[in-house]
Coordinates of C-alpha atoms in Angstrom, one line a residue:
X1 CA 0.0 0.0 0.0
X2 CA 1.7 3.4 -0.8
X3 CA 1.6 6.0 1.5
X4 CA -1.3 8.5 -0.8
X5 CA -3.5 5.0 0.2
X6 CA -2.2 5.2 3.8
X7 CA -3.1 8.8 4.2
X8 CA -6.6 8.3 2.5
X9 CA -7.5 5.7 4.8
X10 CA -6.2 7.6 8.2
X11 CA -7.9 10.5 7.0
X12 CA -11.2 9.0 6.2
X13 CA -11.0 7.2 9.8
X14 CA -10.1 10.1 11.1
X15 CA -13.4 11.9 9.9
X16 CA -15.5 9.4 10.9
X17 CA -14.0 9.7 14.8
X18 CA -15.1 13.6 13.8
X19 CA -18.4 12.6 13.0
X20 CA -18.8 10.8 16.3
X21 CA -17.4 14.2 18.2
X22 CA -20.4 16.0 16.2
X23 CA -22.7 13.4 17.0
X24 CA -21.8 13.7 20.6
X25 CA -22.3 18.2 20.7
X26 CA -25.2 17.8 18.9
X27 CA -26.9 15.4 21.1
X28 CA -25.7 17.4 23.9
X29 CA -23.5 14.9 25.5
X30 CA -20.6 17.3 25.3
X31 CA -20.9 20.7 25.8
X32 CA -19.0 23.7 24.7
X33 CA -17.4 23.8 27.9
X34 CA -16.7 20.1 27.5
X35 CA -15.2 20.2 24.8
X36 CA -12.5 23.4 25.9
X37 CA -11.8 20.9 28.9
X38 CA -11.3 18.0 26.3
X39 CA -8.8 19.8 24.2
X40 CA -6.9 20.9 27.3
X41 CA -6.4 17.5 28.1
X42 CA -5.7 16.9 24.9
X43 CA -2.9 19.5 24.4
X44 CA -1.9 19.0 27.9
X45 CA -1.4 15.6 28.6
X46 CA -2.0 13.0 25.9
X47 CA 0.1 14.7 22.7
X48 CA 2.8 15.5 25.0
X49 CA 3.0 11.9 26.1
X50 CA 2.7 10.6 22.6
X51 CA 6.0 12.8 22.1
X52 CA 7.5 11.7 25.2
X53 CA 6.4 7.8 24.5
X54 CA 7.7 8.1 20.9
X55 CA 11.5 8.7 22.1
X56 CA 11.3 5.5 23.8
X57 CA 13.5 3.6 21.1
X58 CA 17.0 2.3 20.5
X59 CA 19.5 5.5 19.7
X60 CA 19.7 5.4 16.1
X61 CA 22.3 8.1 14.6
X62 CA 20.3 8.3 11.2
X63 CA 16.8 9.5 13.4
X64 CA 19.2 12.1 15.1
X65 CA 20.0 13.7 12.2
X66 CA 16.6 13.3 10.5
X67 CA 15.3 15.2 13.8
X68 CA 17.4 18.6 13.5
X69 CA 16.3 18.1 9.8
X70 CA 13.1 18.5 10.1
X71 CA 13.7 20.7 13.1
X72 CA 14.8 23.2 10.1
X73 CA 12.2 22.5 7.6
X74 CA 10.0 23.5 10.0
X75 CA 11.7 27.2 10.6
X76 CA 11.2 27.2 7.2
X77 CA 7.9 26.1 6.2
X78 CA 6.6 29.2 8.7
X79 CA 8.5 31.7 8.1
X80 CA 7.5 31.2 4.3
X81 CA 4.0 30.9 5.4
X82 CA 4.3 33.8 7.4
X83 CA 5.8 36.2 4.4
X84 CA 2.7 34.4 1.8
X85 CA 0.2 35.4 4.2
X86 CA 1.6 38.9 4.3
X87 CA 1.3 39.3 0.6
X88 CA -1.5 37.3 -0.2
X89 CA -3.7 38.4 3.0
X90 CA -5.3 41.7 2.7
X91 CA -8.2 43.6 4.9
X92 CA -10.2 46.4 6.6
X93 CA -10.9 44.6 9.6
X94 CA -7.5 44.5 11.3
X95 CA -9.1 41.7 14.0
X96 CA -10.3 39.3 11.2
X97 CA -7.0 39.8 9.1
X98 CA -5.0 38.9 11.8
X99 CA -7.2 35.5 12.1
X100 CA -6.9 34.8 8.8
X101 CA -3.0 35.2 8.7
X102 CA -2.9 32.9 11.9
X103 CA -5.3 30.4 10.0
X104 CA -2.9 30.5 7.3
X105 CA 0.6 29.9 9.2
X106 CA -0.4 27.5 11.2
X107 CA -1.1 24.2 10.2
X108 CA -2.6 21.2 12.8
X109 CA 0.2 19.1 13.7
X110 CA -1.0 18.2 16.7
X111 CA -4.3 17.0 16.3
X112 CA -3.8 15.8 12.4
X113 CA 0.0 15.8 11.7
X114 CA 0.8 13.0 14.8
X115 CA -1.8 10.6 13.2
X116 CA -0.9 10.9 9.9
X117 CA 2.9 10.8 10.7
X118 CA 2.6 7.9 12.6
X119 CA 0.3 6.0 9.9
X120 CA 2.6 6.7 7.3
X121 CA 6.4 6.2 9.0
X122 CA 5.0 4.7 13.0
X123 CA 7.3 6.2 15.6
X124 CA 9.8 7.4 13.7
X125 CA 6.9 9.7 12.3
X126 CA 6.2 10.8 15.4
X127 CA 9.5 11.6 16.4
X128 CA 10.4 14.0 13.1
X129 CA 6.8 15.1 13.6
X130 CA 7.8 16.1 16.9
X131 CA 10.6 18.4 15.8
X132 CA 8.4 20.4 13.0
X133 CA 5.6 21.1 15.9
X134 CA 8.9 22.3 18.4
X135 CA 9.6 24.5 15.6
X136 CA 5.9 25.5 15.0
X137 CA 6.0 26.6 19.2
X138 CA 8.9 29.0 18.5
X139 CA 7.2 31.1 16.2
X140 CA 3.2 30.4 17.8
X141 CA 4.5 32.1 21.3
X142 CA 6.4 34.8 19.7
X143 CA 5.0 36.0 16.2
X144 CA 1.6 34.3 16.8
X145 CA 1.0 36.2 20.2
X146 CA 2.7 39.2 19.1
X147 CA 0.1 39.3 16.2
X148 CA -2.6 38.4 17.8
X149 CA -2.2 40.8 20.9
X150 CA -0.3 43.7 18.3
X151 CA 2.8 43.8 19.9
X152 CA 5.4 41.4 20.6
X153 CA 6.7 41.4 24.2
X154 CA 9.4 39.3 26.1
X155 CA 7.7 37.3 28.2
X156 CA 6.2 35.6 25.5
X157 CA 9.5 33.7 24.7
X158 CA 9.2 32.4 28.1
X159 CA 5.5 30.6 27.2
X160 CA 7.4 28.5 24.6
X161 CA 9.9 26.7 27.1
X162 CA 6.8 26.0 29.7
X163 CA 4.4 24.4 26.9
X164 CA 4.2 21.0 28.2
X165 CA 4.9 19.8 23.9
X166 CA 8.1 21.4 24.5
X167 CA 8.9 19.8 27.5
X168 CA 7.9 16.9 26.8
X169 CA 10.6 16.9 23.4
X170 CA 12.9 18.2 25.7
X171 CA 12.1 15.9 28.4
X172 CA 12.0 12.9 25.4
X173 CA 15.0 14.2 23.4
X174 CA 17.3 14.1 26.7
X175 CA 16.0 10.5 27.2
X176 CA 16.9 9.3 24.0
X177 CA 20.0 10.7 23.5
X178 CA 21.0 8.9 27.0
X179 CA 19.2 6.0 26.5
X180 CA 17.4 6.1 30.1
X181 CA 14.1 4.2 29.3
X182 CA 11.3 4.0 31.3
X183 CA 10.2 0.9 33.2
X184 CA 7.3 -1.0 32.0
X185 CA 5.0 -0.2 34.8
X186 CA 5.7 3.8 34.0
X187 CA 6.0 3.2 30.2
X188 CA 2.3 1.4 29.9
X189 CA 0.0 3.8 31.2
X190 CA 2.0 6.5 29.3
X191 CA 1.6 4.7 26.0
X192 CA -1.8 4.0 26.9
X193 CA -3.1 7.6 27.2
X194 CA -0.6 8.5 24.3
X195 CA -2.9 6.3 21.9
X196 CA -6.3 8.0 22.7
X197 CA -4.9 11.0 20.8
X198 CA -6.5 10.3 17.4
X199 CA -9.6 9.5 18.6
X200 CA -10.0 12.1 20.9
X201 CA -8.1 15.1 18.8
X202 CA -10.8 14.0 16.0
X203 CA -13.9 14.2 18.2
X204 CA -12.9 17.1 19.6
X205 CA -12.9 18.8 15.9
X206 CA -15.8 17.3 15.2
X207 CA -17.6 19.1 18.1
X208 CA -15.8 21.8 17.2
X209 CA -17.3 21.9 13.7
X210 CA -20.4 21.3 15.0
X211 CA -20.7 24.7 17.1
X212 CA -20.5 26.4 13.3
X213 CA -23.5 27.0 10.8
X214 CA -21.7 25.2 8.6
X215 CA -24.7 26.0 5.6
X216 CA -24.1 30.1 6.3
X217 CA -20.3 29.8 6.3
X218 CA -20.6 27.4 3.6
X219 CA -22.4 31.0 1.3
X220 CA -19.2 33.2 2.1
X221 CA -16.7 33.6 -0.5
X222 CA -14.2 34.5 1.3
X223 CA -13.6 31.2 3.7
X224 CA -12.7 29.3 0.2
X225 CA -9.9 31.5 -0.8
X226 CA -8.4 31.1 3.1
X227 CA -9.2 27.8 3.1
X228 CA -7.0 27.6 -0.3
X229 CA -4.5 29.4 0.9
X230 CA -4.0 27.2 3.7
X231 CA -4.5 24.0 2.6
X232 CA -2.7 24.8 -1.5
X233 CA -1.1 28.3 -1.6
X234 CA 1.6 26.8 1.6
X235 CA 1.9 23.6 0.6
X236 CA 2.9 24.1 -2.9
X237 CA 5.3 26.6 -2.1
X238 CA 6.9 24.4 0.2
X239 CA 6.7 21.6 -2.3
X240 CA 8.4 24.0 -4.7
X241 CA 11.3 24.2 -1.8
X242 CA 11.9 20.9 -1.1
X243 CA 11.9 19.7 -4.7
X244 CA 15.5 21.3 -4.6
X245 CA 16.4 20.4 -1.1
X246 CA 19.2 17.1 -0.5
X247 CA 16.9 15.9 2.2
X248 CA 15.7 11.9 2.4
X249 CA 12.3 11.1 0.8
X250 CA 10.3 10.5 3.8
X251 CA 11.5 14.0 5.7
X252 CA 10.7 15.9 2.6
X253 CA 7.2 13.8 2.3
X254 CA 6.4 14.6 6.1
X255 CA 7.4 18.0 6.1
X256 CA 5.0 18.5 3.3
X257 CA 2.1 16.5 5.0
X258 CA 2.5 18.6 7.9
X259 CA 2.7 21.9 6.2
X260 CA -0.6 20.4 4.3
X261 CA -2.7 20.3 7.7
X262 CA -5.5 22.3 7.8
X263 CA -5.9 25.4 10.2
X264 CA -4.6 24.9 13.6
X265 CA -7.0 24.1 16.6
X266 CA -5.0 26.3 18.3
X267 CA -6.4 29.5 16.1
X268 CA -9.8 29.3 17.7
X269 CA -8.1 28.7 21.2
X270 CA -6.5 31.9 20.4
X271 CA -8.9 33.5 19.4
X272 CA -10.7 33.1 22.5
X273 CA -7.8 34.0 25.0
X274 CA -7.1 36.9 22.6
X275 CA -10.8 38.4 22.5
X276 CA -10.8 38.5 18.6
X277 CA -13.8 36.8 16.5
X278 CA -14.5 33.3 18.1
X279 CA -17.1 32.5 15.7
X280 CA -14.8 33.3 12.5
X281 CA -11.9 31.6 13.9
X282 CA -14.3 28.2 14.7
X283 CA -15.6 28.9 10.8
X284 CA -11.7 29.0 9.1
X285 CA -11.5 25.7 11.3
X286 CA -13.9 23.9 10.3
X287 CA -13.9 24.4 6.6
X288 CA -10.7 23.6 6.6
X289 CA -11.0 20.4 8.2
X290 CA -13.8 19.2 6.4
X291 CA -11.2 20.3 2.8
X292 CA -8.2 18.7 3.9
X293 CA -9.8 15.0 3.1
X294 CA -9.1 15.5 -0.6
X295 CA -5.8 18.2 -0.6
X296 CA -4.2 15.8 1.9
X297 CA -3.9 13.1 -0.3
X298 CA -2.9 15.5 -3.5
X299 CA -0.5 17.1 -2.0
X300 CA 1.2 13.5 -0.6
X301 CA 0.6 12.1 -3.9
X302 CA 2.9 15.2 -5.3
X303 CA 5.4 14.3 -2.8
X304 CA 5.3 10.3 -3.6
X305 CA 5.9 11.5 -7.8
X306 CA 8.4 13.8 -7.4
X307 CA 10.3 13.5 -4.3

């Protein structure tokens, strides 16, 4: 099976766990509230074990390397997503134009790009995953705050080294490099809690998605052009990059996937903390979401043929 067919199959799964999630709002067995406490638990705990779990393997100098790799493929997917969405991102409404840069940048590793990644390459895909979201958290607590709140400030820097993600690579990366594993007893429940994240990243979009009029956002013209600017415009300028790039196959095909992603979960969570427009920021989300099941796949499918 090649890995378009692997991705296709993840992401159709992965929809279906959505549909479950919207199931769930719209029956009223999770709330809004709910579902704000299930993505903090989400982002909290169970990605940052999946990242911690994932470093639990034999020192292996080639996965090293492929690490800082894609360490620096992430620095540079964003900061060329963040100079498209400068150009390409125009508006009146400075509050909505900063969403829909935000939208744009940042792509959903977390909740779509650890699934996929591990689907495709297993824990090795987690691992080089794991280095383009550490990148991602550089420039979310200092250009994404600074952007959302207008000006950057200092002690935003300091958010990025006390996200649990990043300690958890830290945490993960220092055990691996050492070799210190943990025992069984410890690993287990760990692992265990590490592998509800697709499930429970997926209903939580799906309630997510649910929350929006999906018909009226659906009859705005403008949510199609972000949503191609996220899900195309990014990805095929990064494709463009890495076509000339000596990096291995399956960095340059991850990379890709997760500069692919659709709009960060993160964006609405923003959005909220922030004070910008909750609603808009829910609407960019969900559209995208709901895209990504067929410009996943075509943009993987342009990695597989020319990579």
């Amino acid at each position: 099976m090649n890995i378009v067919s692997i991705v296709f199959g993840q992401i159709v799964m992965m929809f279906l766990m959505m549909a479950v999630g919207a199931g769930a709002y719209k029956a009223g067995l999770v709330t809004e509230r709910g579902s704000a406490e299930l993505s903090n638990i989400t982002l909290y705990f169970v990605i940052p074990f999946v990242v911690l779990t994932s470093f639990q393997i034999d020192f292996d100098a080639n996965i090293f390397h492929g690490i800082m790799i894609t360490f620096v493929l992430g620095i540079i997917a964003h900061g060329l997503a963040i100079l498209l969405s400068f150009c390409l991102i125009r508006g009146r409404d400075q509050d909505r134009t900063v969403l829909e840069r935000f939208s744009m940048v940042y792509p959903n590793c977390g909740f779509m790009g650890i699934p996929l990644a591990q689907a495709v390459l297993g824990s090795k895909g987690v691992i080089y995953i794991t280095a383009f979201i550490a990148a991602q958290n550089l420039f979310i607590w200092s250009h994404g705050v600074a952007s959302m709140q207008g000006a950057f400030k200092k002690e935003s820097i300091k958010e990025v080294f006390k996200a649990p993600v990043m300690i958890a690579t830290f945490t993960g990366l220092f055990c691996y490099l050492l070799q210190i594993k943990f025992p069984v007893l410890v690993f287990r429940p760990l692992k265990a809690i590490a592998d509800m994240n697709t499930p429970l990243a997926m209903m939580i979009s799906g309630t997510a998605i649910a929350q929006t009029n999906l018909m009226k956002t659906l009859a705005k013209p403008r949510i199609y052009i972000m949503t191609a600017l996220r899900l195309l415009a990014v990805p095929l300028a990064m494709f463009l990059i890495l076509l000339f790039m000596p990096v291995a196959k399956d960095l340059k095909i991850l990379s890709l996937l997760a500069s692919a992603a659709s709009t960060a979960a993160i964006t609405t969570m923003f959005a909220v903390k922030f004070k910008k427009d909750v609603g808009y920021a829910a609407e960019l989300f969900a559209i995208s979401t709901i895209a990504a099941i067929a410009t996943l796949p075509l943009m993987i499918s342009l990695g597989e043929a020319f990579f």
